[in-house]
């Protein structure tokens, strides 16, 4: 409890409130002009065509699956192709009789297509993880290492703090964003209507209401963010210096962005697009995309495979990090790299000592006070 209160002090609460205001401001900036101008003629026409062709599109998928079973190349049982055809037909039969209608779905659509709240939550969780490892740089590491059960206690409390922080942050961000969307666009009375009323959800094969989908989206987003936070924690455990961990995470996210934007969905390397941190944060896009993976007669949706793989990777990496954090000594071996860094640092401090007082204060603010990371 003391560790939780130390991390979630008044400064963190202020930062969280500021980030929530930034999130609401960004959402309002994007959506206020749309709410004032209303839907364009093109958007209205597209939505009407979507509703008009909904049943035909669903029936075409089911008929196509039934027709493929007549060909010998596709009707071999206990193969992925055959099982995928059967699974596709069964999935779309669930939504073949959904009563779609032209209602006010703009609020739900705006909320589900807004991803910045997840990015901001991820950033706040990184701040929490960064603060959790302060003990490695303020002299407390030596004390906790020599204390009975001190290392295990810190590792366990860190994971609990990350889980609690991720859940609270995402839920608050999402609920306030959804409330703002309802205020701007209205449509509260239509929340119990099918999610398939929204254009693009004809491939989402679960007959649930819009409010149910929103709650599921928020819940899955919270879990994914917690898993991402635990993965960040494992990276911080590996590095003795917090800043090195931040650089590693930034480089990893950069690589993931490149892969997500450049790997084709239908290519051989499509798993690099789907099993990706960006794809995991763009939950709505992933959940409403219908695609199956599998082997032999086993068929799984891409979204379930991605979430399961992230869960397994997180559990394995967190377990390894937990063991490593308990055994890692405060002082490692002095390598050649450490000696070179020490020589460069010594020369740099010698030059800095001759600089005017203004330069020293600026250096203290930007570098010594870690202001460069916020910049």
mmCIF file of N, CA and C in Angstrom, residues 247-351:
data_model
loop_
_atom_site.group_PDB
_atom_site.id
_atom_site.type_symbol
_atom_site.label_atom_id
_atom_site.label_comp_id
_atom_site.label_asym_id
_atom_site.label_seq_id
_atom_site.Cartn_x
_atom_site.Cartn_y
_atom_site.Cartn_z
ATOM 1 N N UNK A 247 14.990 4.662 -24.103
ATOM 2 C CA UNK A 247 15.505 4.680 -25.474
ATOM 3 C C UNK A 247 15.165 3.368 -26.181
ATOM 4 N N UNK A 248 15.317 2.251 -25.468
ATOM 5 C CA UNK A 248 14.997 0.937 -26.042
ATOM 6 C C UNK A 248 13.513 0.840 -26.388
ATOM 7 N N UNK A 249 12.654 1.310 -25.499
ATOM 8 C CA UNK A 249 11.204 1.268 -25.750
ATOM 9 C C UNK A 249 10.832 2.154 -26.932
ATOM 10 N N UNK A 250 11.436 3.342 -27.000
ATOM 11 C CA UNK A 250 11.161 4.255 -28.114
ATOM 12 C C UNK A 250 11.583 3.641 -29.443
ATOM 13 N N UNK A 251 12.753 2.991 -29.461
ATOM 14 C CA UNK A 251 13.230 2.340 -30.683
ATOM 15 C C UNK A 251 12.297 1.190 -31.079
ATOM 16 N N UNK A 252 11.849 0.427 -30.088
ATOM 17 C CA UNK A 252 10.940 -0.692 -30.348
ATOM 18 C C UNK A 252 9.614 -0.201 -30.923
ATOM 19 N N UNK A 253 9.070 0.860 -30.346
ATOM 20 C CA UNK A 253 7.803 1.417 -30.853
ATOM 21 C C UNK A 253 7.988 1.933 -32.280
ATOM 22 N N UNK A 254 9.135 2.563 -32.552
ATOM 23 C CA UNK A 254 9.413 3.051 -33.900
ATOM 24 C C UNK A 254 9.434 1.920 -34.915
ATOM 25 N N UNK A 255 10.069 0.803 -34.555
ATOM 26 C CA UNK A 255 10.103 -0.366 -35.441
ATOM 27 C C UNK A 255 8.699 -0.922 -35.654
ATOM 28 N N UNK A 256 7.912 -0.976 -34.581
ATOM 29 C CA UNK A 256 6.548 -1.478 -34.679
ATOM 30 C C UNK A 256 5.692 -0.601 -35.592
ATOM 31 N N UNK A 257 5.876 0.697 -35.531
ATOM 32 C CA UNK A 257 5.125 1.618 -36.402
ATOM 33 C C UNK A 257 5.471 1.363 -37.865
ATOM 34 N N UNK A 258 6.760 1.205 -38.138
ATOM 35 C CA UNK A 258 7.214 0.937 -39.512
ATOM 36 C C UNK A 258 6.621 -0.372 -40.027
ATOM 37 N N UNK A 259 6.669 -1.414 -39.202
ATOM 38 C CA UNK A 259 6.125 -2.715 -39.610
ATOM 39 C C UNK A 259 4.620 -2.646 -39.826
ATOM 40 N N UNK A 260 3.912 -1.959 -38.927
ATOM 41 C CA UNK A 260 2.456 -1.872 -39.027
ATOM 42 C C UNK A 260 2.030 -1.146 -40.308
ATOM 43 N N UNK A 261 2.757 -0.112 -40.669
ATOM 44 C CA UNK A 261 2.378 0.704 -41.822
ATOM 45 C C UNK A 261 2.863 0.138 -43.157
ATOM 46 N N UNK A 262 3.840 -0.762 -43.144
ATOM 47 C CA UNK A 262 4.442 -1.209 -44.397
ATOM 48 C C UNK A 262 4.211 -2.678 -44.728
ATOM 49 N N UNK A 263 3.863 -3.494 -43.735
ATOM 50 C CA UNK A 263 3.593 -4.911 -44.004
ATOM 51 C C UNK A 263 2.146 -5.067 -44.442
ATOM 52 N N UNK A 264 1.949 -5.664 -45.617
ATOM 53 C CA UNK A 264 0.607 -5.853 -46.154
ATOM 54 C C UNK A 264 -0.165 -6.906 -45.341
ATOM 55 N N UNK A 265 -1.462 -6.679 -45.220
ATOM 56 C CA UNK A 265 -2.308 -7.574 -44.436
ATOM 57 C C UNK A 265 -2.350 -8.977 -45.032
ATOM 58 N N UNK A 266 -2.301 -9.092 -46.353
ATOM 59 C CA UNK A 266 -2.412 -10.385 -47.022
ATOM 60 C C UNK A 266 -1.064 -10.973 -47.424
ATOM 61 N N UNK A 267 0.015 -10.403 -46.934
ATOM 62 C CA UNK A 267 1.339 -10.898 -47.299
ATOM 63 C C UNK A 267 1.742 -12.080 -46.422
ATOM 64 N N UNK A 268 2.872 -12.705 -46.772
ATOM 65 C CA UNK A 268 3.387 -13.831 -45.994
ATOM 66 C C UNK A 268 3.784 -13.395 -44.588
ATOM 67 N N UNK A 269 4.201 -12.137 -44.481
ATOM 68 C CA UNK A 269 4.666 -11.598 -43.199
ATOM 69 C C UNK A 269 3.575 -10.832 -42.474
ATOM 70 N N UNK A 270 2.323 -11.158 -42.748
ATOM 71 C CA UNK A 270 1.213 -10.401 -42.171
ATOM 72 C C UNK A 270 1.189 -10.462 -40.645
ATOM 73 N N UNK A 271 1.776 -11.524 -40.054
ATOM 74 C CA UNK A 271 1.778 -11.625 -38.594
ATOM 75 C C UNK A 271 2.540 -10.465 -37.961
ATOM 76 N N UNK A 272 3.504 -9.865 -38.703
ATOM 77 C CA UNK A 272 4.228 -8.704 -38.185
ATOM 78 C C UNK A 272 3.331 -7.473 -38.136
ATOM 79 N N UNK A 273 2.284 -7.476 -38.948
ATOM 80 C CA UNK A 273 1.304 -6.378 -38.921
ATOM 81 C C UNK A 273 0.313 -6.571 -37.788
ATOM 82 N N UNK A 274 -0.125 -7.802 -37.586
ATOM 83 C CA UNK A 274 -1.171 -8.071 -36.592
ATOM 84 C C UNK A 274 -0.606 -8.211 -35.184
ATOM 85 N N UNK A 275 0.463 -9.008 -35.025
ATOM 86 C CA UNK A 275 1.084 -9.156 -33.699
ATOM 87 C C UNK A 275 2.008 -7.965 -33.497
ATOM 88 N N UNK A 276 1.396 -6.844 -33.218
ATOM 89 C CA UNK A 276 2.080 -5.561 -33.234
ATOM 90 C C UNK A 276 1.469 -4.665 -32.168
ATOM 91 N N UNK A 277 2.303 -3.880 -31.503
ATOM 92 C CA UNK A 277 1.809 -3.025 -30.427
ATOM 93 C C UNK A 277 0.823 -1.982 -30.954
ATOM 94 N N UNK A 278 1.029 -1.505 -32.175
ATOM 95 C CA UNK A 278 0.119 -0.504 -32.759
ATOM 96 C C UNK A 278 -1.225 -1.140 -33.060
ATOM 97 N N UNK A 279 -1.200 -2.340 -33.617
ATOM 98 C CA UNK A 279 -2.444 -3.056 -33.900
ATOM 99 C C UNK A 279 -3.195 -3.367 -32.616
ATOM 100 N N UNK A 280 -2.443 -3.702 -31.559
ATOM 101 C CA UNK A 280 -3.073 -4.008 -30.268
ATOM 102 C C UNK A 280 -3.744 -2.781 -29.669
ATOM 103 N N UNK A 281 -3.159 -1.600 -29.888
ATOM 104 C CA UNK A 281 -3.762 -0.376 -29.364
ATOM 105 C C UNK A 281 -4.921 0.109 -30.242
ATOM 106 N N UNK A 282 -4.913 -0.261 -31.522
ATOM 107 C CA UNK A 282 -6.035 0.071 -32.409
ATOM 108 C C UNK A 282 -7.067 -1.062 -32.322
ATOM 109 N N UNK A 283 -7.608 -1.230 -31.141
ATOM 110 C CA UNK A 283 -8.450 -2.383 -30.842
ATOM 111 C C UNK A 283 -9.706 -2.457 -31.706
ATOM 112 N N UNK A 284 -10.349 -1.330 -31.904
ATOM 113 C CA UNK A 284 -11.593 -1.337 -32.663
ATOM 114 C C UNK A 284 -11.375 -1.872 -34.069
ATOM 115 N N UNK A 285 -10.289 -1.423 -34.694
ATOM 116 C CA UNK A 285 -9.981 -1.877 -36.050
ATOM 117 C C UNK A 285 -9.722 -3.374 -36.073
ATOM 118 N N UNK A 286 -9.029 -3.859 -35.046
ATOM 119 C CA UNK A 286 -8.703 -5.280 -34.982
ATOM 120 C C UNK A 286 -9.941 -6.129 -34.710
ATOM 121 N N UNK A 287 -10.805 -5.679 -33.799
ATOM 122 C CA UNK A 287 -11.967 -6.474 -33.412
ATOM 123 C C UNK A 287 -12.999 -6.594 -34.527
ATOM 124 N N UNK A 288 -13.159 -5.525 -35.324
ATOM 125 C CA UNK A 288 -14.190 -5.571 -36.360
ATOM 126 C C UNK A 288 -13.662 -6.114 -37.691
ATOM 127 N N UNK A 289 -12.391 -6.496 -37.735
ATOM 128 C CA UNK A 289 -11.821 -7.113 -38.939
ATOM 129 C C UNK A 289 -12.006 -8.622 -38.851
ATOM 130 N N UNK A 290 -12.646 -9.206 -39.842
ATOM 131 C CA UNK A 290 -12.873 -10.652 -39.824
ATOM 132 C C UNK A 290 -11.768 -11.361 -40.600
ATOM 133 N N UNK A 291 -10.971 -12.118 -39.882
ATOM 134 C CA UNK A 291 -9.909 -12.924 -40.482
ATOM 135 C C UNK A 291 -9.571 -14.049 -39.517
ATOM 136 N N UNK A 292 -9.324 -15.232 -40.067
ATOM 137 C CA UNK A 292 -9.040 -16.395 -39.235
ATOM 138 C C UNK A 292 -7.656 -16.956 -39.521
ATOM 139 N N UNK A 293 -7.011 -17.422 -38.456
ATOM 140 C CA UNK A 293 -5.758 -18.172 -38.553
ATOM 141 C C UNK A 293 -5.980 -19.532 -37.917
ATOM 142 N N UNK A 294 -5.084 -20.469 -38.194
ATOM 143 C CA UNK A 294 -5.188 -21.765 -37.545
ATOM 144 C C UNK A 294 -4.320 -22.811 -38.196
ATOM 145 N N UNK A 295 -4.529 -24.045 -37.809
ATOM 146 C CA UNK A 295 -3.807 -25.183 -38.357
ATOM 147 C C UNK A 295 -4.688 -26.421 -38.224
ATOM 148 N N UNK A 296 -4.484 -27.380 -39.154
ATOM 149 C CA UNK A 296 -5.305 -28.593 -39.178
ATOM 150 C C UNK A 296 -6.782 -28.192 -39.159
ATOM 151 N N UNK A 297 -7.565 -28.758 -38.236
ATOM 152 C CA UNK A 297 -8.990 -28.404 -38.177
ATOM 153 C C UNK A 297 -9.294 -27.316 -37.156
ATOM 154 N N UNK A 298 -8.242 -26.711 -36.597
ATOM 155 C CA UNK A 298 -8.428 -25.687 -35.562
ATOM 156 C C UNK A 298 -8.407 -24.298 -36.200
ATOM 157 N N UNK A 299 -9.446 -23.517 -35.906
ATOM 158 C CA UNK A 299 -9.592 -22.181 -36.496
ATOM 159 C C UNK A 299 -9.798 -21.170 -35.379
ATOM 160 N N UNK A 300 -9.050 -20.079 -35.443
ATOM 161 C CA UNK A 300 -9.158 -19.022 -34.440
ATOM 162 C C UNK A 300 -9.202 -17.669 -35.146
ATOM 163 N N UNK A 301 -9.935 -16.738 -34.568
ATOM 164 C CA UNK A 301 -9.953 -15.383 -35.120
ATOM 165 C C UNK A 301 -8.608 -14.710 -34.874
ATOM 166 N N UNK A 302 -8.236 -13.818 -35.775
ATOM 167 C CA UNK A 302 -6.945 -13.123 -35.654
ATOM 168 C C UNK A 302 -6.879 -12.331 -34.357
ATOM 169 N N UNK A 303 -7.979 -11.674 -33.993
ATOM 170 C CA UNK A 303 -7.979 -10.867 -32.772
ATOM 171 C C UNK A 303 -7.711 -11.720 -31.541
ATOM 172 N N UNK A 304 -8.321 -12.912 -31.465
ATOM 173 C CA UNK A 304 -8.098 -13.789 -30.313
ATOM 174 C C UNK A 304 -6.667 -14.307 -30.289
ATOM 175 N N UNK A 305 -6.101 -14.604 -31.466
ATOM 176 C CA UNK A 305 -4.707 -15.079 -31.535
ATOM 177 C C UNK A 305 -3.752 -13.987 -31.072
ATOM 178 N N UNK A 306 -3.976 -12.755 -31.551
ATOM 179 C CA UNK A 306 -3.104 -11.640 -31.181
ATOM 180 C C UNK A 306 -3.147 -11.391 -29.674
ATOM 181 N N UNK A 307 -4.349 -11.339 -29.121
ATOM 182 C CA UNK A 307 -4.481 -11.090 -27.687
ATOM 183 C C UNK A 307 -3.876 -12.225 -26.863
ATOM 184 N N UNK A 308 -4.059 -13.461 -27.326
ATOM 185 C CA UNK A 308 -3.489 -14.602 -26.610
ATOM 186 C C UNK A 308 -1.965 -14.575 -26.663
ATOM 187 N N UNK A 309 -1.397 -14.242 -27.822
ATOM 188 C CA UNK A 309 0.064 -14.185 -27.948
ATOM 189 C C UNK A 309 0.648 -13.080 -27.076
ATOM 190 N N UNK A 310 -0.017 -11.928 -27.041
ATOM 191 C CA UNK A 310 0.458 -10.843 -26.186
ATOM 192 C C UNK A 310 0.417 -11.273 -24.725
ATOM 193 N N UNK A 311 -0.654 -11.976 -24.345
ATOM 194 C CA UNK A 311 -0.774 -12.458 -22.968
ATOM 195 C C UNK A 311 0.340 -13.437 -22.623
ATOM 196 N N UNK A 312 0.591 -14.393 -23.506
ATOM 197 C CA UNK A 312 1.634 -15.404 -23.252
ATOM 198 C C UNK A 312 3.011 -14.750 -23.180
ATOM 199 N N UNK A 313 3.305 -13.869 -24.140
ATOM 200 C CA UNK A 313 4.603 -13.177 -24.141
ATOM 201 C C UNK A 313 4.780 -12.380 -22.859
ATOM 202 N N UNK A 314 3.714 -11.706 -22.430
ATOM 203 C CA UNK A 314 3.794 -10.897 -21.212
ATOM 204 C C UNK A 314 4.047 -11.762 -19.987
ATOM 205 N N UNK A 315 3.315 -12.881 -19.884
ATOM 206 C CA UNK A 315 3.487 -13.769 -18.727
ATOM 207 C C UNK A 315 4.910 -14.325 -18.679
ATOM 208 N N UNK A 316 5.419 -14.780 -19.815
ATOM 209 C CA UNK A 316 6.768 -15.353 -19.858
ATOM 210 C C UNK A 316 7.822 -14.295 -19.533
ATOM 211 N N UNK A 317 7.725 -13.133 -20.192
ATOM 212 C CA UNK A 317 8.710 -12.075 -19.977
ATOM 213 C C UNK A 317 8.649 -11.531 -18.553
ATOM 214 N N UNK A 318 7.430 -11.405 -18.020
ATOM 215 C CA UNK A 318 7.283 -10.911 -16.654
ATOM 216 C C UNK A 318 7.872 -11.899 -15.648
ATOM 217 N N UNK A 319 7.654 -13.189 -15.892
ATOM 218 C CA UNK A 319 8.238 -14.200 -15.014
ATOM 219 C C UNK A 319 9.757 -14.159 -15.023
ATOM 220 N N UNK A 320 10.329 -14.043 -16.225
ATOM 221 C CA UNK A 320 11.791 -13.950 -16.340
ATOM 222 C C UNK A 320 12.297 -12.681 -15.656
ATOM 223 N N UNK A 321 11.584 -11.574 -15.871
ATOM 224 C CA UNK A 321 12.002 -10.304 -15.257
ATOM 225 C C UNK A 321 11.899 -10.359 -13.736
ATOM 226 N N UNK A 322 10.873 -11.057 -13.244
ATOM 227 C CA UNK A 322 10.706 -11.182 -11.790
ATOM 228 C C UNK A 322 11.898 -11.911 -11.168
ATOM 229 N N UNK A 323 12.311 -13.007 -11.798
ATOM 230 C CA UNK A 323 13.465 -13.761 -11.309
ATOM 231 C C UNK A 323 14.732 -12.926 -11.432
ATOM 232 N N UNK A 324 14.865 -12.229 -12.563
ATOM 233 C CA UNK A 324 16.061 -11.424 -12.811
ATOM 234 C C UNK A 324 16.168 -10.253 -11.839
ATOM 235 N N UNK A 325 15.027 -9.620 -11.539
ATOM 236 C CA UNK A 325 15.047 -8.472 -10.622
ATOM 237 C C UNK A 325 15.433 -8.886 -9.209
ATOM 238 N N UNK A 326 15.146 -10.144 -8.872
ATOM 239 C CA UNK A 326 15.481 -10.638 -7.540
ATOM 240 C C UNK A 326 16.963 -10.985 -7.413
ATOM 241 N N UNK A 327 17.601 -11.309 -8.551
ATOM 242 C CA UNK A 327 19.000 -11.745 -8.507
ATOM 243 C C UNK A 327 19.984 -10.680 -8.973
ATOM 244 N N UNK A 328 19.497 -9.656 -9.696
ATOM 245 C CA UNK A 328 20.402 -8.638 -10.217
ATOM 246 C C UNK A 328 21.012 -7.823 -9.079
ATOM 247 N N UNK A 329 22.332 -7.719 -9.092
ATOM 248 C CA UNK A 329 23.036 -6.975 -8.053
ATOM 249 C C UNK A 329 23.051 -5.478 -8.377
ATOM 250 N N UNK A 330 23.097 -4.647 -7.342
ATOM 251 C CA UNK A 330 23.134 -3.189 -7.579
ATOM 252 C C UNK A 330 24.368 -2.746 -8.367
ATOM 253 N N UNK A 331 25.464 -3.464 -8.175
ATOM 254 C CA UNK A 331 26.696 -3.087 -8.867
ATOM 255 C C UNK A 331 27.083 -4.207 -9.824
ATOM 256 N N UNK A 332 27.159 -3.872 -11.078
ATOM 257 C CA UNK A 332 27.599 -4.843 -12.066
ATOM 258 C C UNK A 332 29.084 -4.718 -12.327
ATOM 259 N N UNK A 333 29.588 -5.595 -13.183
ATOM 260 C CA UNK A 333 30.994 -5.530 -13.540
ATOM 261 C C UNK A 333 31.273 -4.290 -14.382
ATOM 262 N N UNK A 334 32.402 -3.662 -14.130
ATOM 263 C CA UNK A 334 32.783 -2.473 -14.888
ATOM 264 C C UNK A 334 33.359 -2.931 -16.222
ATOM 265 N N UNK A 335 32.661 -2.651 -17.298
ATOM 266 C CA UNK A 335 33.085 -3.055 -18.630
ATOM 267 C C UNK A 335 33.896 -1.952 -19.287
ATOM 268 N N UNK A 336 34.445 -2.271 -20.459
ATOM 269 C CA UNK A 336 35.202 -1.280 -21.223
ATOM 270 C C UNK A 336 34.304 -0.106 -21.612
ATOM 271 N N UNK A 337 33.055 -0.430 -21.940
ATOM 272 C CA UNK A 337 32.088 0.619 -22.297
ATOM 273 C C UNK A 337 31.862 1.574 -21.116
ATOM 274 N N UNK A 338 31.738 1.020 -19.911
ATOM 275 C CA UNK A 338 31.541 1.852 -18.724
ATOM 276 C C UNK A 338 32.739 2.770 -18.489
ATOM 277 N N UNK A 339 33.936 2.236 -18.712
ATOM 278 C CA UNK A 339 35.137 3.054 -18.531
ATOM 279 C C UNK A 339 35.175 4.198 -19.544
ATOM 280 N N UNK A 340 34.814 3.903 -20.796
ATOM 281 C CA UNK A 340 34.804 4.946 -21.839
ATOM 282 C C UNK A 340 33.764 6.017 -21.519
ATOM 283 N N UNK A 341 32.564 5.565 -21.081
ATOM 284 C CA UNK A 341 31.521 6.520 -20.710
ATOM 285 C C UNK A 341 31.979 7.392 -19.548
ATOM 286 N N UNK A 342 32.672 6.787 -18.592
ATOM 287 C CA UNK A 342 33.177 7.545 -17.442
ATOM 288 C C UNK A 342 34.189 8.603 -17.846
ATOM 289 N N UNK A 343 35.071 8.260 -18.775
ATOM 290 C CA UNK A 343 36.073 9.222 -19.246
ATOM 291 C C UNK A 343 35.408 10.384 -19.968
ATOM 292 N N UNK A 344 34.431 10.050 -20.850
ATOM 293 C CA UNK A 344 33.715 11.099 -21.579
ATOM 294 C C UNK A 344 32.940 11.984 -20.611
ATOM 295 N N UNK A 345 32.274 11.380 -19.636
ATOM 296 C CA UNK A 345 31.504 12.138 -18.649
ATOM 297 C C UNK A 345 32.408 13.064 -17.829
ATOM 298 N N UNK A 346 33.564 12.563 -17.480
ATOM 299 C CA UNK A 346 34.501 13.385 -16.709
ATOM 300 C C UNK A 346 34.948 14.598 -17.514
ATOM 301 N N UNK A 347 35.275 14.378 -18.784
ATOM 302 C CA UNK A 347 35.664 15.504 -19.642
ATOM 303 C C UNK A 347 34.533 16.491 -19.849
ATOM 304 N N UNK A 348 33.301 15.949 -19.994
ATOM 305 C CA UNK A 348 32.128 16.814 -20.180
ATOM 306 C C UNK A 348 31.884 17.685 -18.958
ATOM 307 N N UNK A 349 31.988 17.100 -17.771
ATOM 308 C CA UNK A 349 31.802 17.859 -16.537
ATOM 309 C C UNK A 349 32.890 18.915 -16.367
ATOM 310 N N UNK A 350 34.088 18.617 -16.830
ATOM 311 C CA UNK A 350 35.181 19.588 -16.757
ATOM 312 C C UNK A 350 34.882 20.807 -17.633
ATOM 313 N N UNK A 351 34.338 20.550 -18.828
ATOM 314 C CA UNK A 351 33.964 21.660 -19.734
ATOM 315 C C UNK A 351 32.777 22.435 -19.167
#
